[in-house]
GROMACS .gro file of C-alpha atoms in nm:
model
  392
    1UNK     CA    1   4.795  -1.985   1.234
    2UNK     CA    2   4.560  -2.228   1.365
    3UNK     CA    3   4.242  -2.052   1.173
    4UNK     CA    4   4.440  -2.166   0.855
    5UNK     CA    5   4.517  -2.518   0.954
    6UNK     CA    6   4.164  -2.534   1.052
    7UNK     CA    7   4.035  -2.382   0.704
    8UNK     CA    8   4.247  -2.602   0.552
    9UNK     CA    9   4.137  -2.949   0.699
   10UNK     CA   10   3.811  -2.832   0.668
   11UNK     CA   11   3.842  -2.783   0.278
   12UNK     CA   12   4.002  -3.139   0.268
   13UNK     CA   13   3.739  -3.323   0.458
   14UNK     CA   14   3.496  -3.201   0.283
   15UNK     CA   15   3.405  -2.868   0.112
   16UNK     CA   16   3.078  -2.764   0.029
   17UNK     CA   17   2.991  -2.805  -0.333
   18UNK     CA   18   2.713  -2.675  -0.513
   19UNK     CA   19   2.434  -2.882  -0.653
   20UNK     CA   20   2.358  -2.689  -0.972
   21UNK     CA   21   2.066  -2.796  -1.155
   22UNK     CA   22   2.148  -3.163  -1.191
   23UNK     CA   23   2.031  -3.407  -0.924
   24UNK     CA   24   2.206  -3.695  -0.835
   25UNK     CA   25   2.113  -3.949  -1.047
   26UNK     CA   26   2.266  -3.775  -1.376
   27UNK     CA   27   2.614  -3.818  -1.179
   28UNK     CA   28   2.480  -4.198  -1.195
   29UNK     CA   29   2.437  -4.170  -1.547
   30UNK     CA   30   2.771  -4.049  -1.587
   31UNK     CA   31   2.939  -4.317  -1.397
   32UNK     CA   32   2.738  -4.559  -1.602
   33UNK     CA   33   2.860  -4.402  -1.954
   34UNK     CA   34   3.262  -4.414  -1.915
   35UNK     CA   35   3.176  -4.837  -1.783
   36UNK     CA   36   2.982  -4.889  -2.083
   37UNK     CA   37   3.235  -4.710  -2.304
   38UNK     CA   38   3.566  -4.857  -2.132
   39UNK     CA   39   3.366  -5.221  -2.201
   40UNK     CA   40   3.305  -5.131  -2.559
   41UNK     CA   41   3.656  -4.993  -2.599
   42UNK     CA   42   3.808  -5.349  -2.498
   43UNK     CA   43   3.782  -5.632  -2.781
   44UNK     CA   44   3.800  -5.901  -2.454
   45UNK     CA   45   3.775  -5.810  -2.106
   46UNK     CA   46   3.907  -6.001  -1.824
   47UNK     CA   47   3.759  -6.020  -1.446
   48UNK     CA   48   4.002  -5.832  -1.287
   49UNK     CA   49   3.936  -5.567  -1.581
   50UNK     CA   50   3.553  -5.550  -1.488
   51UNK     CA   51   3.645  -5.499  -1.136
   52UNK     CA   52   3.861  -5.234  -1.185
   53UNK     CA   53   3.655  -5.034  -1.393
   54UNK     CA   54   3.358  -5.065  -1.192
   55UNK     CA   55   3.575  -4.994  -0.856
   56UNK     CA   56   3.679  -4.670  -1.064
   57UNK     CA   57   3.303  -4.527  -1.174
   58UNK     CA   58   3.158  -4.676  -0.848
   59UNK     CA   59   3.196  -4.373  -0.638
   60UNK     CA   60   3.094  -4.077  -0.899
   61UNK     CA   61   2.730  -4.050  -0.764
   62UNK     CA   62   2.906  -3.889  -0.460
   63UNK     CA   63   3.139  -3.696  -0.636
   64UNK     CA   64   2.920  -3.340  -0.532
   65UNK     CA   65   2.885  -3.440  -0.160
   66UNK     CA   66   3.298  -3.519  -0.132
   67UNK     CA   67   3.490  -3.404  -0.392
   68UNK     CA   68   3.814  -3.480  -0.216
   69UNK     CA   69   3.739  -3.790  -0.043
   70UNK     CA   70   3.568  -3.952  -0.365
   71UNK     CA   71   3.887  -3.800  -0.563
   72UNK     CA   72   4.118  -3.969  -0.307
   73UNK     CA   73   3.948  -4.287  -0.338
   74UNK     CA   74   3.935  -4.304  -0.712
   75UNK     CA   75   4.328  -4.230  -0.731
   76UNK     CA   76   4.411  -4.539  -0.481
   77UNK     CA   77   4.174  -4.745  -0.716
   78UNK     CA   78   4.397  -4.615  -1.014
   79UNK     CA   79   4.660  -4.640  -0.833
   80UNK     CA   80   4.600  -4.987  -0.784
   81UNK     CA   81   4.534  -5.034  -1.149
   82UNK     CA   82   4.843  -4.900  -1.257
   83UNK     CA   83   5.074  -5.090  -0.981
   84UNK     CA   84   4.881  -5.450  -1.166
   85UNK     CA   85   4.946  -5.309  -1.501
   86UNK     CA   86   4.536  -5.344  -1.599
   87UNK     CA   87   4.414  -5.121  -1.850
   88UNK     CA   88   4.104  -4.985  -1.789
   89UNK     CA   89   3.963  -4.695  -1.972
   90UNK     CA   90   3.764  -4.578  -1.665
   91UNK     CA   91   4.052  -4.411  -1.562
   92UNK     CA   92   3.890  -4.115  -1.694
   93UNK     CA   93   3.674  -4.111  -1.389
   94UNK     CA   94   3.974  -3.957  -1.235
   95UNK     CA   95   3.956  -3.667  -1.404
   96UNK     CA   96   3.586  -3.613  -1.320
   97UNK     CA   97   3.695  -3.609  -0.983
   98UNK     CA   98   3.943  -3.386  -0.998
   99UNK     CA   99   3.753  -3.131  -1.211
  100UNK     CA  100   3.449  -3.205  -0.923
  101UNK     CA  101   3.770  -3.089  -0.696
  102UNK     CA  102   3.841  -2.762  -0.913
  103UNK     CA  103   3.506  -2.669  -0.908
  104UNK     CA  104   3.408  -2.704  -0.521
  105UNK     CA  105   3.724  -2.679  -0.337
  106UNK     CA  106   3.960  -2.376  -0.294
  107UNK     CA  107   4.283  -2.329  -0.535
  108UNK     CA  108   4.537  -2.449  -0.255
  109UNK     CA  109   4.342  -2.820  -0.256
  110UNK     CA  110   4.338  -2.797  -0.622
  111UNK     CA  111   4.722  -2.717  -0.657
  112UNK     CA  112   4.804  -2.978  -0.382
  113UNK     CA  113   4.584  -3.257  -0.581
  114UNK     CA  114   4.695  -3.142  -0.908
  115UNK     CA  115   5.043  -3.187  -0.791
  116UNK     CA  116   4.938  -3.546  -0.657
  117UNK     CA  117   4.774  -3.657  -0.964
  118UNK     CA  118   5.100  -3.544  -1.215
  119UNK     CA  119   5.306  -3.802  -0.985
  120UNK     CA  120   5.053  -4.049  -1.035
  121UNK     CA  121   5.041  -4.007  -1.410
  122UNK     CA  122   5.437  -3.959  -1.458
  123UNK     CA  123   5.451  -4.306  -1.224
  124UNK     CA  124   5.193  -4.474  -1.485
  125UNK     CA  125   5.361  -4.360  -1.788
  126UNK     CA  126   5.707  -4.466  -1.632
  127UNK     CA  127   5.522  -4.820  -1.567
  128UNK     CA  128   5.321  -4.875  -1.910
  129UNK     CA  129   5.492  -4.736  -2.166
  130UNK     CA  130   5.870  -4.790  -2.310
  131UNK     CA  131   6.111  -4.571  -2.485
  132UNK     CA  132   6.141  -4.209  -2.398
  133UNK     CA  133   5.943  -4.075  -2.658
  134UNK     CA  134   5.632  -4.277  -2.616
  135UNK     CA  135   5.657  -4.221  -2.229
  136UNK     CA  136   5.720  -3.816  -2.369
  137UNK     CA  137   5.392  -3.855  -2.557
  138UNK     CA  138   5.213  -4.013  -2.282
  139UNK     CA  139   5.308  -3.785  -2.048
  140UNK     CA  140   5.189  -3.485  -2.214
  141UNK     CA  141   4.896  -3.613  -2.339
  142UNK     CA  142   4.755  -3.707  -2.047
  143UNK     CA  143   4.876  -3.443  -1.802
  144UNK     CA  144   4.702  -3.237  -2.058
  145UNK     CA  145   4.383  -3.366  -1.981
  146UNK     CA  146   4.430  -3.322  -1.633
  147UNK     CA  147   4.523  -2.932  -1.653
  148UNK     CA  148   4.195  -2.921  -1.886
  149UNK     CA  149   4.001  -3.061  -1.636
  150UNK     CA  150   4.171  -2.812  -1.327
  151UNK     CA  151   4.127  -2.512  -1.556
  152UNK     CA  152   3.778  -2.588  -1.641
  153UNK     CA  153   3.642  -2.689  -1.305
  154UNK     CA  154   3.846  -2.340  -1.170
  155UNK     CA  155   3.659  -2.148  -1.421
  156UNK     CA  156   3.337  -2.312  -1.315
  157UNK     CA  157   3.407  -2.202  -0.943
  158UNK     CA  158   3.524  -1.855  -1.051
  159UNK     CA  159   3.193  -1.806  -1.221
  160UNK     CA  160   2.920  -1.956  -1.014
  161UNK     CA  161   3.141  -1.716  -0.755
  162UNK     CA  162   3.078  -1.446  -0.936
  163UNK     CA  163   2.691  -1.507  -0.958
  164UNK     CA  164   2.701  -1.578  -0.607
  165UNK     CA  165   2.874  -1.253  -0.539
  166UNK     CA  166   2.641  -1.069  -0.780
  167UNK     CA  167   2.346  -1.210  -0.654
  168UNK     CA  168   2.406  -1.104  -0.300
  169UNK     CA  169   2.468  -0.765  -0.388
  170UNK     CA  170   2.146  -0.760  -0.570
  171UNK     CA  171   1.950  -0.836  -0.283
  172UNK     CA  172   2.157  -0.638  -0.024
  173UNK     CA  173   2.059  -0.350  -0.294
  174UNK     CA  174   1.672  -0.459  -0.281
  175UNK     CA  175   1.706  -0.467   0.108
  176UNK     CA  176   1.856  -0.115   0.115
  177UNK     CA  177   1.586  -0.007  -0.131
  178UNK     CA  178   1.291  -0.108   0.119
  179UNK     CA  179   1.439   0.044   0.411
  180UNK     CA  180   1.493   0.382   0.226
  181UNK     CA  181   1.126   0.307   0.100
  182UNK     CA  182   1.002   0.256   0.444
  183UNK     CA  183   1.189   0.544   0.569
  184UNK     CA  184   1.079   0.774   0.374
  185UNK     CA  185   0.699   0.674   0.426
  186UNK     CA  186   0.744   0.766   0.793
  187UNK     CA  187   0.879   1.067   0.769
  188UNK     CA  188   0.636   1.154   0.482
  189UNK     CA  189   0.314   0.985   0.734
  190UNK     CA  190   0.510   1.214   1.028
  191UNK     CA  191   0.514   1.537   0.839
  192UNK     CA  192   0.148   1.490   0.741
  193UNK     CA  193   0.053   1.379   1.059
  194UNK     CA  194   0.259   1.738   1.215
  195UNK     CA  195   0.087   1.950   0.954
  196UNK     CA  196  -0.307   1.816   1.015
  197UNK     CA  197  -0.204   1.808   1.391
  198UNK     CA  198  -0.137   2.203   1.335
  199UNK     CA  199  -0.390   2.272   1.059
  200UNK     CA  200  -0.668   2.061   1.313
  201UNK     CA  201  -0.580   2.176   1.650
  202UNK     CA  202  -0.535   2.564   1.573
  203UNK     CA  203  -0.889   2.587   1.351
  204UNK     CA  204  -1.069   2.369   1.596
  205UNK     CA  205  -0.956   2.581   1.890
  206UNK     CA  206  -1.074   2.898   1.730
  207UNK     CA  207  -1.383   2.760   1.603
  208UNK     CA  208  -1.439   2.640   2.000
  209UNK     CA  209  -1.410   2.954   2.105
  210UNK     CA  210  -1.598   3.152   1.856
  211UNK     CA  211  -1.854   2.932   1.965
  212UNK     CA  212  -1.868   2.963   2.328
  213UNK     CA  213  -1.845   3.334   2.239
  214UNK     CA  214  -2.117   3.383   2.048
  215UNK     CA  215  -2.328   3.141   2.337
  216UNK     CA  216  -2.232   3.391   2.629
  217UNK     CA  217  -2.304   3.663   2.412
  218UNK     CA  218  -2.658   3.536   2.226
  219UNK     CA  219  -2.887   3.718   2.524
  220UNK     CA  220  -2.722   4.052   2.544
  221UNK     CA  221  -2.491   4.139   2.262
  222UNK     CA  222  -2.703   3.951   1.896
  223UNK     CA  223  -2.482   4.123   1.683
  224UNK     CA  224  -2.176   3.973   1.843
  225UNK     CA  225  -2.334   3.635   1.818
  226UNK     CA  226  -2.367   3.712   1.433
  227UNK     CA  227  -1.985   3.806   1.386
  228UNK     CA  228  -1.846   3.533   1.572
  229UNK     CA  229  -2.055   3.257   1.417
  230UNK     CA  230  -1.964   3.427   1.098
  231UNK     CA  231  -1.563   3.379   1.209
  232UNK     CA  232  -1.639   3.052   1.316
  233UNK     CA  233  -1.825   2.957   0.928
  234UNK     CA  234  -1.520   3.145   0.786
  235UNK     CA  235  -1.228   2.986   1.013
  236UNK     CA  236  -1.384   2.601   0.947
  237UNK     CA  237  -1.404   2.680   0.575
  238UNK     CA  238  -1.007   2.772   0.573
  239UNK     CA  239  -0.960   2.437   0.765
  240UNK     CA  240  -1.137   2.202   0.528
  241UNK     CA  241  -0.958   2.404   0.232
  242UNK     CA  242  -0.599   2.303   0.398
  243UNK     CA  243  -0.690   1.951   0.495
  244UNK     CA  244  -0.814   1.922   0.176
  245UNK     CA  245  -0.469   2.040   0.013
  246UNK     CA  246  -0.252   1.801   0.260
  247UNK     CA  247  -0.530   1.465   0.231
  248UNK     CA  248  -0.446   1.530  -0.138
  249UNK     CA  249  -0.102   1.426  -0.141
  250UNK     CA  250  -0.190   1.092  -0.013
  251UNK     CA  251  -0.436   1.026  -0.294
  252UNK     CA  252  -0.251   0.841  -0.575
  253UNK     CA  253  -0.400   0.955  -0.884
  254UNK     CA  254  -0.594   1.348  -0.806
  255UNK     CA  255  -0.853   1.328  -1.061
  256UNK     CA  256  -0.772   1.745  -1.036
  257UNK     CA  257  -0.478   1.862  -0.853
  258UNK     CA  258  -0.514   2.159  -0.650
  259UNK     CA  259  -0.207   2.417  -0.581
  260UNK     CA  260  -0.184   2.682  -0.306
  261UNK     CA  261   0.055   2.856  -0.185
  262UNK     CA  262   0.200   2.721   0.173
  263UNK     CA  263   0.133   3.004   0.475
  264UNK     CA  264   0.446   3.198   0.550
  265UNK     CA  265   0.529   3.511   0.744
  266UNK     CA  266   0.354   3.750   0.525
  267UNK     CA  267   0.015   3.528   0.700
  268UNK     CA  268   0.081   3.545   1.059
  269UNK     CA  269  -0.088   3.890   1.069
  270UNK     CA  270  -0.422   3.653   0.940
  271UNK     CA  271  -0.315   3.428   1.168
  272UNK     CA  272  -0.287   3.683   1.462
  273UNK     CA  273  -0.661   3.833   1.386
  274UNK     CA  274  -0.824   3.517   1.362
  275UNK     CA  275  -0.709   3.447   1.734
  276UNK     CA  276  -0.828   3.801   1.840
  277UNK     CA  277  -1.172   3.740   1.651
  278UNK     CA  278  -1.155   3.451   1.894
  279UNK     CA  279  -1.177   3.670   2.234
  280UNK     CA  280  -0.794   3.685   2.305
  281UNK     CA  281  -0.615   3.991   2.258
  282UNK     CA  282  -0.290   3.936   2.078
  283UNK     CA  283   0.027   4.169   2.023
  284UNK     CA  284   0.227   4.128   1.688
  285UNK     CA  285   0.547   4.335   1.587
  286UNK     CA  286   0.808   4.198   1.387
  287UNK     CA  287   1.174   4.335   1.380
  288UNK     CA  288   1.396   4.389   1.093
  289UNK     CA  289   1.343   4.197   0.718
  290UNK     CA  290   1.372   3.874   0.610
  291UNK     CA  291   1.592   3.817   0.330
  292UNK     CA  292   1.635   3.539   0.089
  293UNK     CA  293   1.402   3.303   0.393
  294UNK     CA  294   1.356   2.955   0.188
  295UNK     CA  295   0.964   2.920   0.192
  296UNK     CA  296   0.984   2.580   0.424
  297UNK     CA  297   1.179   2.841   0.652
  298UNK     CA  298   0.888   3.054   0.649
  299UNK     CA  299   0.623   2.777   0.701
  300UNK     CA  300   0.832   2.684   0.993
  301UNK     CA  301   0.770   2.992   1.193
  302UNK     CA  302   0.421   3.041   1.057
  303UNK     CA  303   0.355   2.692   1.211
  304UNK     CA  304   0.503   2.754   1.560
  305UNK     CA  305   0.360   3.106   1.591
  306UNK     CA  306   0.007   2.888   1.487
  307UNK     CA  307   0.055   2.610   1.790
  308UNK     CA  308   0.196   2.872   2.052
  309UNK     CA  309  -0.141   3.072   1.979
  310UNK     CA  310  -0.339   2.757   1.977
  311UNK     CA  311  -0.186   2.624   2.315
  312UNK     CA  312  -0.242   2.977   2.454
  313UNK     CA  313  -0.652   2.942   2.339
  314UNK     CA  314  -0.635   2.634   2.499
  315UNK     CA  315  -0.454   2.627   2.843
  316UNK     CA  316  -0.434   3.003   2.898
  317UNK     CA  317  -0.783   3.014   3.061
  318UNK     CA  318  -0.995   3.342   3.056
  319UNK     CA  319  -0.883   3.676   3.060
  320UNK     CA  320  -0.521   3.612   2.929
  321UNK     CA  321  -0.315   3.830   2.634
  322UNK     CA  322  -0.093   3.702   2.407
  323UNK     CA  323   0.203   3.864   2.265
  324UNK     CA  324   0.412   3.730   1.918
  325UNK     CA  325   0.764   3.887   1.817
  326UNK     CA  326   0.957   3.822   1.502
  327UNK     CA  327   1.320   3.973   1.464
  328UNK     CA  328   1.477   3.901   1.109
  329UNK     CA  329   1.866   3.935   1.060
  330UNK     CA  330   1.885   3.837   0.709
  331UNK     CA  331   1.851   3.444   0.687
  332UNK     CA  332   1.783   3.376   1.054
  333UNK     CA  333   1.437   3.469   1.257
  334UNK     CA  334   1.376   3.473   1.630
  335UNK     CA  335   1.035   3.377   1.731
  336UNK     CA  336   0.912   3.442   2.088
  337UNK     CA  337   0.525   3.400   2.208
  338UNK     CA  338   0.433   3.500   2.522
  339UNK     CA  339   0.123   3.484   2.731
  340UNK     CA  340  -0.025   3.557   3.064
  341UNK     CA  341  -0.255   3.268   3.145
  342UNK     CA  342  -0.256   3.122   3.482
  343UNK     CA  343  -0.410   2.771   3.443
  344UNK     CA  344  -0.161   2.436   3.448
  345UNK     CA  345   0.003   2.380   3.167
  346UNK     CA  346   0.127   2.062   3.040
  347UNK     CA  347   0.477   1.931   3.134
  348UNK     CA  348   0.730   2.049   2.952
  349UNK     CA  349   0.779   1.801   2.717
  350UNK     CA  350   0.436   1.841   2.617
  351UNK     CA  351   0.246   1.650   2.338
  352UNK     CA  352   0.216   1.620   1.958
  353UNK     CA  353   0.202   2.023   1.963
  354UNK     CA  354   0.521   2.109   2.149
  355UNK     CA  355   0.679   1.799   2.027
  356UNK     CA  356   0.575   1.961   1.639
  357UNK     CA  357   0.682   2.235   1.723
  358UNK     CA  358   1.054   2.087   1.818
  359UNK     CA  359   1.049   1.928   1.538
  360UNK     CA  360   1.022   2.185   1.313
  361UNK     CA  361   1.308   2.426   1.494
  362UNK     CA  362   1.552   2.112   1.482
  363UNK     CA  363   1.506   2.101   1.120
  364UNK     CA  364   1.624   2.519   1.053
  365UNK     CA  365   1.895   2.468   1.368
  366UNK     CA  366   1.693   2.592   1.621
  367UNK     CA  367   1.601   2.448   1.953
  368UNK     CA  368   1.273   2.521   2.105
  369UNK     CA  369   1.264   2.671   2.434
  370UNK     CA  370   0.903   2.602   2.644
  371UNK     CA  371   0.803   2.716   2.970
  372UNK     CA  372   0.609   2.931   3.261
  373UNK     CA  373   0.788   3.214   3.276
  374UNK     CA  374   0.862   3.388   3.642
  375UNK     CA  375   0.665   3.636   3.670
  376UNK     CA  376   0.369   3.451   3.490
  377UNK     CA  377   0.206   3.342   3.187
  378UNK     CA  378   0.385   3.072   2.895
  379UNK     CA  379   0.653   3.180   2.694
  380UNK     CA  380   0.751   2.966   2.358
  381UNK     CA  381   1.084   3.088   2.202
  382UNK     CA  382   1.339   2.966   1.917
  383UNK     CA  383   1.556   3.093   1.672
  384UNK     CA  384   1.579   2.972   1.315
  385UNK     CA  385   1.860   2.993   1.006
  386UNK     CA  386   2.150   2.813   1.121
  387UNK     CA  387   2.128   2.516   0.922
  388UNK     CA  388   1.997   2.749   0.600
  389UNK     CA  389   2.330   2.907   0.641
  390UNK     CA  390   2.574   2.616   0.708
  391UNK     CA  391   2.404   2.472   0.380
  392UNK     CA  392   2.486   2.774   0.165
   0.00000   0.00000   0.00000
């Protein structure tokens, strides 16, 4: 109860109105206009007259900064008028103020005004006019011109209202347009960033080893030099093929747009005997037949077998094996790489690689599982399909 009372002695003291295009002075103008029309309109014009008229146009300028007050002080002016039985055709300043009301305050001010000003004019016509059908005339005439004015100045409000209303929606809509802009160039800039992390890190690691190969080897075993270096040429080749795919999707206009076919399971046998060309002796079996696997599905496990072997290059340290098993039950695929390294590996939560490689099991439903195992080595494991299946 006392938010209303508060609303509503807020409206009457003053509501905010809005400008429009016109500036003050052209509410001078106006005020300037009915005086120099209620002068002309009078054959001989007394002081008292003059007064009155300018006492009624006087406070129009304001009429946009304080509807009501301005519209309260222009009815005690008329009010005054009509008590001292004056004509003055500024009287029609009144309804300027009360359409100024209409348009800028809410429709309980309005009523209560309206109501105010239709005692006013029924107490005038009672005073200045005789006979019941003259007073009749009056009456009507003039309380039509009031409701004109309410109506219009209601309409006014209704429609700069709905303008205001539309206009805010428009830019809430722009707003929400950026952010689902910006959003999506993350997670576009992430998945890029995942895919040259894997596509980098993997072909670098072989290449690295290749390399340090084929330098142990260049003394005693030439011909193993000449195989590795040729895995290395080969392996660095595939890498600036693939960054060359993925660099192409942030190129506006390709001047020649290349396709390929994203890596998949029917690859991580490639995958497997690159690392193996690489000096460490890898395991691969895979259980069962995927059926009906979407192809990001497949890229998924093609890219965590690819970082599991790469981390296992990296931190497994000489002399270590590597084993990869896939079991397929229809729409789902387990994934477990194992190694037997013995060198530190990073904490669990790991960097860009394991936290990749979570990334893509979260999206398929799985969660990735990363670790020493007890009796030795690294073992990576996750499952894949739930989500596939929940969205079918």
């Amino acid at each position: 109860m006392t938010g209303v009372r508060t609303r509503t002695f807020s409206a009457l003291r003053g509501p905010s109105v809005p400008r429009g295009p016109f500036p003050w002075w052209s509410d001078g103008l106006l005020a300037l206009a009915i005086l120099a029309i209620s002068l002309v309109h009078s054959d001989r014009i007394s002081a008292a007259q003059l007064a009155l008229n300018i006492a009624l146009v006087l406070p129009l300028p304001w009429r946009r900064r304080a509807p009501v007050p301005i519209f309260a002080l222009i009815a005690a002016v008329a009010v005054v008028q009509w008590v001292v039985l004056v004509p003055a055709f500024a009287d029609s300043a009144l309804l300027v103020a009360f359409y100024t009301v209409a348009v800028a305050s809410e429709p309980r001010v309005t009523a209560a005004l309206g109501v105010a000003m239709e005692l006013g004019i029924v107490f005038a016509a009672t005073r200045s006019v005789s006979g019941s059908e003259q007073w009749l005339r009056a009456f009507i005439g003039v309380s039509g011109l009031a409701v004109a004015a309410g109506v219009l100045g209601i309409n006014v409000r209704h429609r700069r209202h709905t303008l205001s209303g539309l206009r805010e929606r428009a830019e809430r809509l722009e707003l929400e347009r950026e952010q689902e802009l910006a959003l999506a160039r993350v997670t576009e800039r992430s998945r890029i960033a995942r895919e040259l992390h894997d596509v980098v890190a993997h072909n670098l690691s072989v290449m690295v080893a290749l390399c340090d190969g084929a330098a142990y080897h260049v003394q005693d075993a030439p011909e193993r030099v000449s195989s590795a270096l040729e895995h290395a040429s080969r392996t660095g080749r595939q890498a600036l093929s693939e960054m060359r795919q993925l660099l192409g999707v942030l190129r506006d206009a390709p001047a020649v747009p290349e396709f390929a076919p994203q890596p998949g399971i029917g690859q991580i046998h490639d995958l497997v005997e690159q690392v193996r060309a690489a000096g460490v002796p890898v395991s691969y079996s895979v259980t069962g037949q995927p059926g009906g696997v979407p192809a990001g599905l497949e890229l998924a496990t093609y890219r965590i077998v690819q970082e599991a072997l790469t981390n296992t290059m990296k931190h497994a340290g000489p002399g270590a094996r590597a084993s990869v098993e896939l079991t397929c039950s229809g729409e789902r695929i387990t994934i477990e790489v194992r190694d037997t390294g013995t060198l530190r590996r990073p904490p669990r939560q790991g960097g860009a690689g394991l936290r990749g490689m979570r990334e893509r099991a979260a999206v398929y439903g799985g969660e990735l599982d990363a670790g020493p195992c007890e009796q030795g080595g690294w073992r990576v494991s996750t499952s894949l399909g739930d989500l596939v299946t929940a969205v079918r």
